[in-house]
Amino acid sequence: MKVTFMLNGRAVSYDARPDEMLLEVLRREGWLGARRGCEDNNCGACTVIVDGKTVLACATFAAQVEGRSVTTIEGLGDPANPHPIQRAFVDAGAVQCGFCMPGMILSTKVLLDETPTPNLEAIQDALDGNLCRCTGYVKVYDAVQRAAAALAAGEETT
Ligand code: FES
Ligand code: FES
């Protein structure tokens, strides 16, 4: 079967088995920012945005995104032109091995789209499903607050 959807702002049509997960399809097509972690709904490394909400790509059938809008980390920015959230994570020293970062940053994007000035509890809730082995989370929370401030100050968004 073919699954046709918007991916990072452009229409794509990818082959997928009826029982195939979105994570598999994305990675096969080269979108490696959707990370393969636990593949069991637990780590958040595979987080992507579908129609403005975070979903776990390892727990979403590819067929479920037919006609929908999907954003992976590749849709936010790149090293030459990072999104303000990406810049904030680097500036805060919140990026260590980086494995969890696509999911962390996409969860942050949805949080700040919905709640531009979140308190610490809201940040912790929003990132509750994104596990990180490296940072201890304190710098991650600082990064989200920096990102919120940057966006409120009008830094360019994608
Ligand atoms: S790989 Fe999807 S939640 Fe861990
Ligand atoms: S930076 Fe290494 S898992 Fe989060």
Short mmCIF file of C-alpha atoms and ligand atoms in Angstrom, two decimals:
data_model
loop_
_atom_site.label_atom_id
_atom_site.label_comp_id
_atom_site.label_asym_id
_atom_site.label_seq_id
_atom_site.Cartn_x
_atom_site.Cartn_y
_atom_site.Cartn_z
CA MET A 1 0.00 0.00 0.00
CA LYS A 2 0.96 3.64 -0.38
CA VAL A 3 0.65 6.15 2.42
CA THR A 4 0.38 9.75 1.27
CA PHE A 5 0.85 12.59 3.71
CA MET A 6 2.58 15.90 4.26
CA LEU A 7 6.06 15.47 5.70
CA ASN A 8 7.98 18.53 6.82
CA GLY A 9 5.88 20.67 4.55
CA ARG A 10 5.93 18.63 1.37
CA ALA A 11 3.70 15.88 0.05
CA VAL A 12 5.18 12.38 0.12
CA SER A 13 3.87 8.96 -0.81
CA TYR A 14 5.69 6.00 0.70
CA ASP A 15 5.24 2.25 0.48
CA ALA A 16 4.19 0.64 3.73
CA ARG A 17 2.84 -2.70 4.83
CA PRO A 18 -0.58 -2.47 6.49
CA ASP A 19 0.96 -3.50 9.81
CA GLU A 20 4.05 -1.33 9.50
CA MET A 21 4.83 1.38 12.02
CA LEU A 22 5.47 4.98 11.04
CA LEU A 23 8.93 4.79 12.60
CA GLU A 24 10.00 2.05 10.19
CA VAL A 25 8.71 3.88 7.16
CA LEU A 26 10.29 7.19 8.12
CA ARG A 27 13.68 5.64 8.79
CA ARG A 28 13.60 3.56 5.61
CA GLU A 29 12.96 6.74 3.67
CA GLY A 30 15.95 8.41 5.30
CA TRP A 31 14.30 10.44 8.04
CA LEU A 32 16.67 9.24 10.73
CA GLY A 33 15.83 12.01 13.18
CA ALA A 34 12.99 9.76 14.32
CA ARG A 35 15.12 7.63 16.61
CA ARG A 36 14.68 3.95 17.23
CA GLY A 37 14.93 3.49 20.99
CA CYS A 38 12.84 1.06 22.98
CA GLU A 39 10.20 0.49 20.24
CA ASP A 40 7.85 -0.17 23.14
CA ASN A 41 6.16 3.15 23.95
CA ASN A 42 8.56 3.95 26.75
CA CYS A 43 11.43 6.21 25.77
CA GLY A 44 10.04 8.96 23.53
CA ALA A 45 13.04 8.87 21.20
CA CYS A 46 10.76 8.26 18.22
CA THR A 47 8.52 11.26 18.94
CA VAL A 48 7.22 13.12 15.89
CA ILE A 49 4.48 15.72 15.49
CA VAL A 50 1.25 14.75 13.72
CA ASP A 51 -1.26 17.54 13.13
CA GLY A 52 0.23 19.58 15.94
CA LYS A 53 0.39 16.84 18.56
CA THR A 54 3.25 14.60 19.62
CA VAL A 55 2.93 10.93 18.77
CA LEU A 56 5.25 7.99 19.20
CA ALA A 57 6.19 6.83 15.72
CA CYS A 58 6.96 3.34 17.07
CA ALA A 59 3.38 3.04 18.27
CA THR A 60 1.63 4.59 15.27
CA PHE A 61 0.81 2.63 12.16
CA ALA A 62 2.06 4.34 9.03
CA ALA A 63 -1.46 4.07 7.64
CA GLN A 64 -2.70 6.29 10.46
CA VAL A 65 -0.95 9.35 9.01
CA GLU A 66 -2.65 9.09 5.61
CA GLY A 67 -3.67 12.63 4.64
CA ARG A 68 -2.17 14.14 7.78
CA SER A 69 0.73 16.49 8.46
CA VAL A 70 3.87 15.00 10.02
CA THR A 71 6.89 16.91 11.32
CA THR A 72 10.20 15.30 12.20
CA ILE A 73 13.21 17.08 13.63
CA GLU A 74 14.44 17.59 10.07
CA GLY A 75 11.45 19.89 9.61
CA LEU A 76 12.52 22.36 12.26
CA GLY A 77 15.97 23.52 11.33
CA ASP A 78 19.43 22.42 10.38
CA PRO A 79 22.95 23.09 11.68
CA ALA A 80 23.30 26.17 9.52
CA ASN A 81 19.91 27.56 10.45
CA PRO A 82 18.71 26.05 13.70
CA HIS A 83 15.25 26.61 15.09
CA PRO A 84 15.28 28.80 18.24
CA ILE A 85 14.42 25.72 20.30
CA GLN A 86 17.40 23.84 18.89
CA ARG A 87 19.62 26.86 19.56
CA ALA A 88 18.35 27.08 23.14
CA PHE A 89 19.14 23.42 23.79
CA VAL A 90 22.70 23.90 22.58
CA ASP A 91 23.15 27.18 24.46
CA ALA A 92 21.88 25.61 27.69
CA GLY A 93 24.30 22.73 27.42
CA ALA A 94 21.36 20.34 27.31
CA VAL A 95 22.70 18.24 24.45
CA GLN A 96 25.06 15.45 25.41
CA CYS A 97 24.94 12.23 23.38
CA GLY A 98 21.99 13.69 21.51
CA PHE A 99 20.03 10.49 21.10
CA CYS A 100 16.93 11.78 22.88
CA MET A 101 17.13 15.28 21.45
CA PRO A 102 14.83 15.02 18.42
CA GLY A 103 12.03 13.79 20.64
CA MET A 104 12.79 16.30 23.39
CA ILE A 105 12.82 19.19 20.96
CA LEU A 106 9.64 18.14 19.16
CA SER A 107 7.84 17.75 22.49
CA THR A 108 9.10 21.21 23.42
CA LYS A 109 7.80 22.61 20.12
CA VAL A 110 4.30 21.34 20.80
CA LEU A 111 4.44 22.58 24.39
CA LEU A 112 5.50 26.09 23.39
CA ASP A 113 3.01 26.24 20.51
CA GLU A 114 0.26 25.54 23.02
CA THR A 115 1.72 27.24 26.11
CA PRO A 116 4.22 29.96 25.21
CA THR A 117 5.28 30.64 28.83
CA PRO A 118 5.09 27.32 30.65
CA ASN A 119 6.04 26.97 34.28
CA LEU A 120 8.43 24.26 35.42
CA GLU A 121 5.64 21.83 36.22
CA ALA A 122 4.18 22.20 32.73
CA ILE A 123 7.63 21.63 31.20
CA GLN A 124 8.15 18.53 33.30
CA ASP A 125 4.73 17.23 32.30
CA ALA A 126 5.33 17.89 28.61
CA LEU A 127 8.68 16.08 28.62
CA ASP A 128 7.55 13.31 30.91
CA GLY A 129 7.62 10.76 28.10
CA ASN A 130 11.05 11.72 26.76
CA LEU A 131 13.72 9.81 28.61
CA CYS A 132 17.33 10.99 28.73
CA ARG A 133 20.24 8.98 30.06
CA CYS A 134 22.72 11.84 30.03
CA THR A 135 21.55 15.22 31.18
CA GLY A 136 19.71 14.73 34.45
CA TYR A 137 17.00 16.94 32.91
CA VAL A 138 17.94 20.17 34.73
CA LYS A 139 19.64 21.63 31.67
CA VAL A 140 16.81 20.40 29.48
CA TYR A 141 14.27 22.33 31.55
CA ASP A 142 16.54 25.36 31.42
CA ALA A 143 16.70 24.97 27.62
CA VAL A 144 12.91 24.97 27.35
CA GLN A 145 12.72 28.16 29.41
CA ARG A 146 15.40 29.76 27.24
CA ALA A 147 13.50 28.70 24.13
CA ALA A 148 10.28 30.16 25.48
CA ALA A 149 12.05 33.46 26.15
CA ALA A 150 13.66 33.49 22.72
CA LEU A 151 10.37 32.86 20.97
CA ALA A 152 8.61 35.48 23.09
CA ALA A 153 11.34 37.92 22.04
CA GLY A 154 10.50 37.22 18.44
CA GLU A 155 13.26 34.90 17.30
CA GLU A 156 12.40 33.39 13.99
CA THR A 157 10.35 30.21 14.05
CA THR A 158 9.87 27.49 11.49
S1 FES B 1 11.23 4.06 20.33
FE1 FES B 1 9.20 4.75 20.47
S2 FES B 1 8.87 5.13 22.58
FE2 FES B 1 10.88 4.29 22.47
S1 FES B 2 21.49 13.55 25.67
FE1 FES B 2 21.99 11.43 25.74
S2 FES B 2 20.09 10.43 26.06
FE2 FES B 2 19.63 12.52 26.25
#
